[in-house]
Amino acid sequence: MIRVWTDNRERINTAIDDFAGRIFNGLGKFFVDCGKACIFFAQSVVLIFKGPFRWDEIIRHMEFIGNRSVLIIAMTSVFTGMALSYQIFLGFVKVNATNLVGPTVGMGILRELGPVLTGLMVAARAGGAMAARLGTMRVSEQIDALEVMGIDSKQYLVAPRILAAVITVPMLCAIFDFMAMMGSHFLTITVLRQDEAIFWDKISLWLNPGDVYQGLFKAAVFGVCFATICSNRGFNASGGAKGVGEATNQGVVNSMVLIIVLNFFLTNFIRFFYVAMGWR
Amino acid sequence: MSEANPDQTPSTGTAIHIKDLRKSFDGGKDFVLNGVNLEIPKGVVTCIIGFSGTGKSVLLKHILGLMKPTSGTVEILGNDLSGMNMDQLIKMRTRLGVLFQYAALFDDMSVMDNVIFPLREHRKELKLHDMEEIAKKKLAQVGLDPKHFHKLPSELSGGMRKRVGLARALALDPEIILYDEPTTGLDPILTEVVDDLIVETHKAHAGSTSVVISHDLFAAFRISDHIVMLDKGGVLLAGKPDEFLKSENELIKKFLSKGLKQG
Ligand SMILES: Nc1ncnc2c1ncn2[C@@H]1O[C@H](COP(=O)(O)OP(=O)(O)OP(=O)(O)O)[C@@H](O)[C@H]1O
Ligand SMILES: [Mg+2]
């Protein structure tokens, strides 16, 4: 072992350097991208309030982000609810606490998995489509055409998308929460033959509306997050079809990573906020 | 728009005035445009020609205010673009119409909606019906068959798309119409058709100024009253077509012999 190490010291060292370098490079790019997205977001927010308010565009994007995600959200949520319930049931059987499966699953879904998985699913579906659409418009000069027609392209293209995402993703999250609990209910009561009255009683004892609200709040933040990152990437795409592909790919990956990282900090922030307000 | 100019005698005045325009993309090491001085007269067709990569498209983007100059000024119809805020720039741009190289039609809208779009944004006082009437008139003017009016851009040929792009550029009755490489990549017959379209459009819009950016020297001679040749980030020669024919400059001679052989 030691021989291998000494013989190949040089190569191993460069490999480690390379690896570290790549991580730092990647992290650096990720943060730069997030920074740029923040500036882009600030500009877009100003434009949202500046008007004109494009209701028809907002509704069109809400339809795209929302309506067409319902099916995949419903699918993922039911199965997530069932899988989580089963695992928690298997764990709680050992300590004779199976009547707490309901609230435990509920807490996990409402506070964490609901918003995060909704955010991830919608980022992959709608975020990717946003980046691809805006990227195509950029490289085919459609955005330039908008500008020279005297239309503020960010105001027309980006602001309605961000607004639509903020409104729609919490709605999808609510659907996720509901369907996941239905899945949990089905598995716990119908399949595992637990008592239905206890299931609901414990849920109403241990959960409160605050759990739902914090999930929806997170979902709204994730909506802003993916809509901004993906729009920014698409809007600034360059280099033909290849550039559009890269923008889409990078936009989706970065928004997914950011959603997961951000979730941790949001959890702490919300907890701090609730404690400070004396709600729990 | 007020000065009617039916018989194409060059009217006095300058539509676009560029003073010592310099543009660098890398912070001053290499200048794509290196001191361009240029006056584009009102009321005539001007061609801007030059070899590939001499910065014609970059120049166009400065005229449209899509790029900011590193130094120098661009004045359009007497207004300096650099001092404008976004709202003023938007107002200015409604006085320009642009036909992009690949037409840049909005691909999720029908032909009709594409042409109506600028009207919807800037002529809010009009009823939808009136907008449609204007759009139909413009589409007829560029010679598009009414049976294509409700198709999507992806269902049209390249030549038809250019017509729609031109109709859209004309929707707001612009004072200056700019064409970015209108004939690049078209076959010889279509090239002629598009060239004729430019001339007809220019005649139909009395007093309007047309600026055509092109590689195609032969077309430049056919359609323009004024030619500007760019080279190495500056203006090599600007003048009437016959001044080009008389020029002793090596590069112009080279460009001429090539261009005319092609035609
Ligand atoms: N956004 C940009 N960033 C960096 N460099 C650019 C940018 N746009 C153009 N350039 C550079 O400016 C130079 C001129 O490009 P431009 O597109 O204006 O040429 P052109 O005269 O239009 O050529 P063509 O006839 O082939 O279209 C090129 O060398 C190009 O690399
Ligand atoms: Mg060009």
Short mmCIF file of C-alpha atoms in Angstrom, two decimals, chain A residues 47 50 52 54 56-57 60-61 133 136-157 161, chain B residues 61 64 66 86-87 89-91 93-94 96 98 100-109 114 117-118 120-122 124 168 172 180:
data_model
loop_
_atom_site.label_atom_id
_atom_site.label_comp_id
_atom_site.label_asym_id
_atom_site.label_seq_id
_atom_site.Cartn_x
_atom_site.Cartn_y
_atom_site.Cartn_z
CA LEU A 47 -40.23 45.57 -13.82
CA LYS A 50 -43.39 49.10 -13.10
CA PRO A 52 -47.79 47.34 -17.68
CA ARG A 54 -49.58 41.61 -18.46
CA ASP A 56 -52.85 37.39 -20.19
CA GLU A 57 -49.16 36.49 -20.19
CA ARG A 60 -50.70 31.74 -19.86
CA HIS A 61 -47.54 30.94 -17.90
CA ARG A 133 -37.83 28.77 -24.82
CA THR A 136 -34.31 29.82 -28.52
CA MET A 137 -35.79 33.30 -28.63
CA ARG A 138 -32.38 34.74 -27.85
CA VAL A 139 -30.38 32.87 -30.47
CA SER A 140 -33.01 33.33 -33.18
CA GLU A 141 -32.97 37.10 -32.55
CA GLN A 142 -36.57 37.14 -31.36
CA ILE A 143 -35.54 38.95 -28.19
CA ASP A 144 -33.67 41.53 -30.26
CA ALA A 145 -36.79 41.86 -32.39
CA LEU A 146 -38.87 42.55 -29.29
CA GLU A 147 -36.40 45.16 -28.13
CA VAL A 148 -36.30 47.00 -31.42
CA MET A 149 -40.08 46.96 -31.52
CA GLY A 150 -39.84 49.10 -28.45
CA ILE A 151 -40.80 46.43 -25.93
CA ASP A 152 -38.82 45.85 -22.78
CA SER A 153 -38.05 42.19 -23.31
CA LYS A 154 -37.41 41.41 -19.65
CA GLN A 155 -40.64 43.04 -18.67
CA TYR A 156 -42.50 41.09 -21.31
CA LEU A 157 -40.78 37.71 -21.06
CA ARG A 161 -42.81 33.99 -15.70
CA LYS B 61 -26.82 46.81 -33.09
CA LEU B 64 -30.68 50.06 -32.76
CA LEU B 66 -28.93 47.13 -28.50
CA MET B 86 -35.05 53.06 -21.39
CA ASP B 87 -38.38 54.79 -21.96
CA LEU B 89 -35.09 54.50 -26.19
CA ILE B 90 -38.33 52.53 -26.51
CA LYS B 91 -40.07 55.57 -27.99
CA ARG B 93 -37.24 52.49 -31.54
CA THR B 94 -40.88 52.66 -32.56
CA LEU B 96 -37.42 52.28 -36.67
CA VAL B 98 -36.00 46.17 -38.69
CA PHE B 100 -33.70 40.59 -39.25
CA GLN B 101 -31.56 38.18 -41.18
CA TYR B 102 -33.76 35.20 -40.38
CA ALA B 103 -36.87 37.36 -39.94
CA ALA B 104 -36.97 36.62 -36.18
CA LEU B 105 -40.70 35.96 -36.23
CA PHE B 106 -42.29 34.98 -32.92
CA ASP B 107 -42.66 31.28 -33.50
CA ASP B 108 -45.59 30.74 -31.17
CA MET B 109 -47.75 33.30 -32.96
CA ASN B 114 -46.89 38.65 -35.52
CA PHE B 117 -48.05 42.51 -32.15
CA PRO B 118 -46.32 45.90 -32.44
CA ARG B 120 -51.06 45.96 -29.85
CA GLU B 121 -48.14 47.31 -27.85
CA HIS B 122 -47.92 50.80 -29.22
CA LYS B 124 -53.52 50.70 -27.85
CA ARG B 168 -44.16 43.40 -39.11
CA LEU B 172 -45.88 51.10 -37.16
CA ASP B 180 -29.88 42.94 -41.87
#
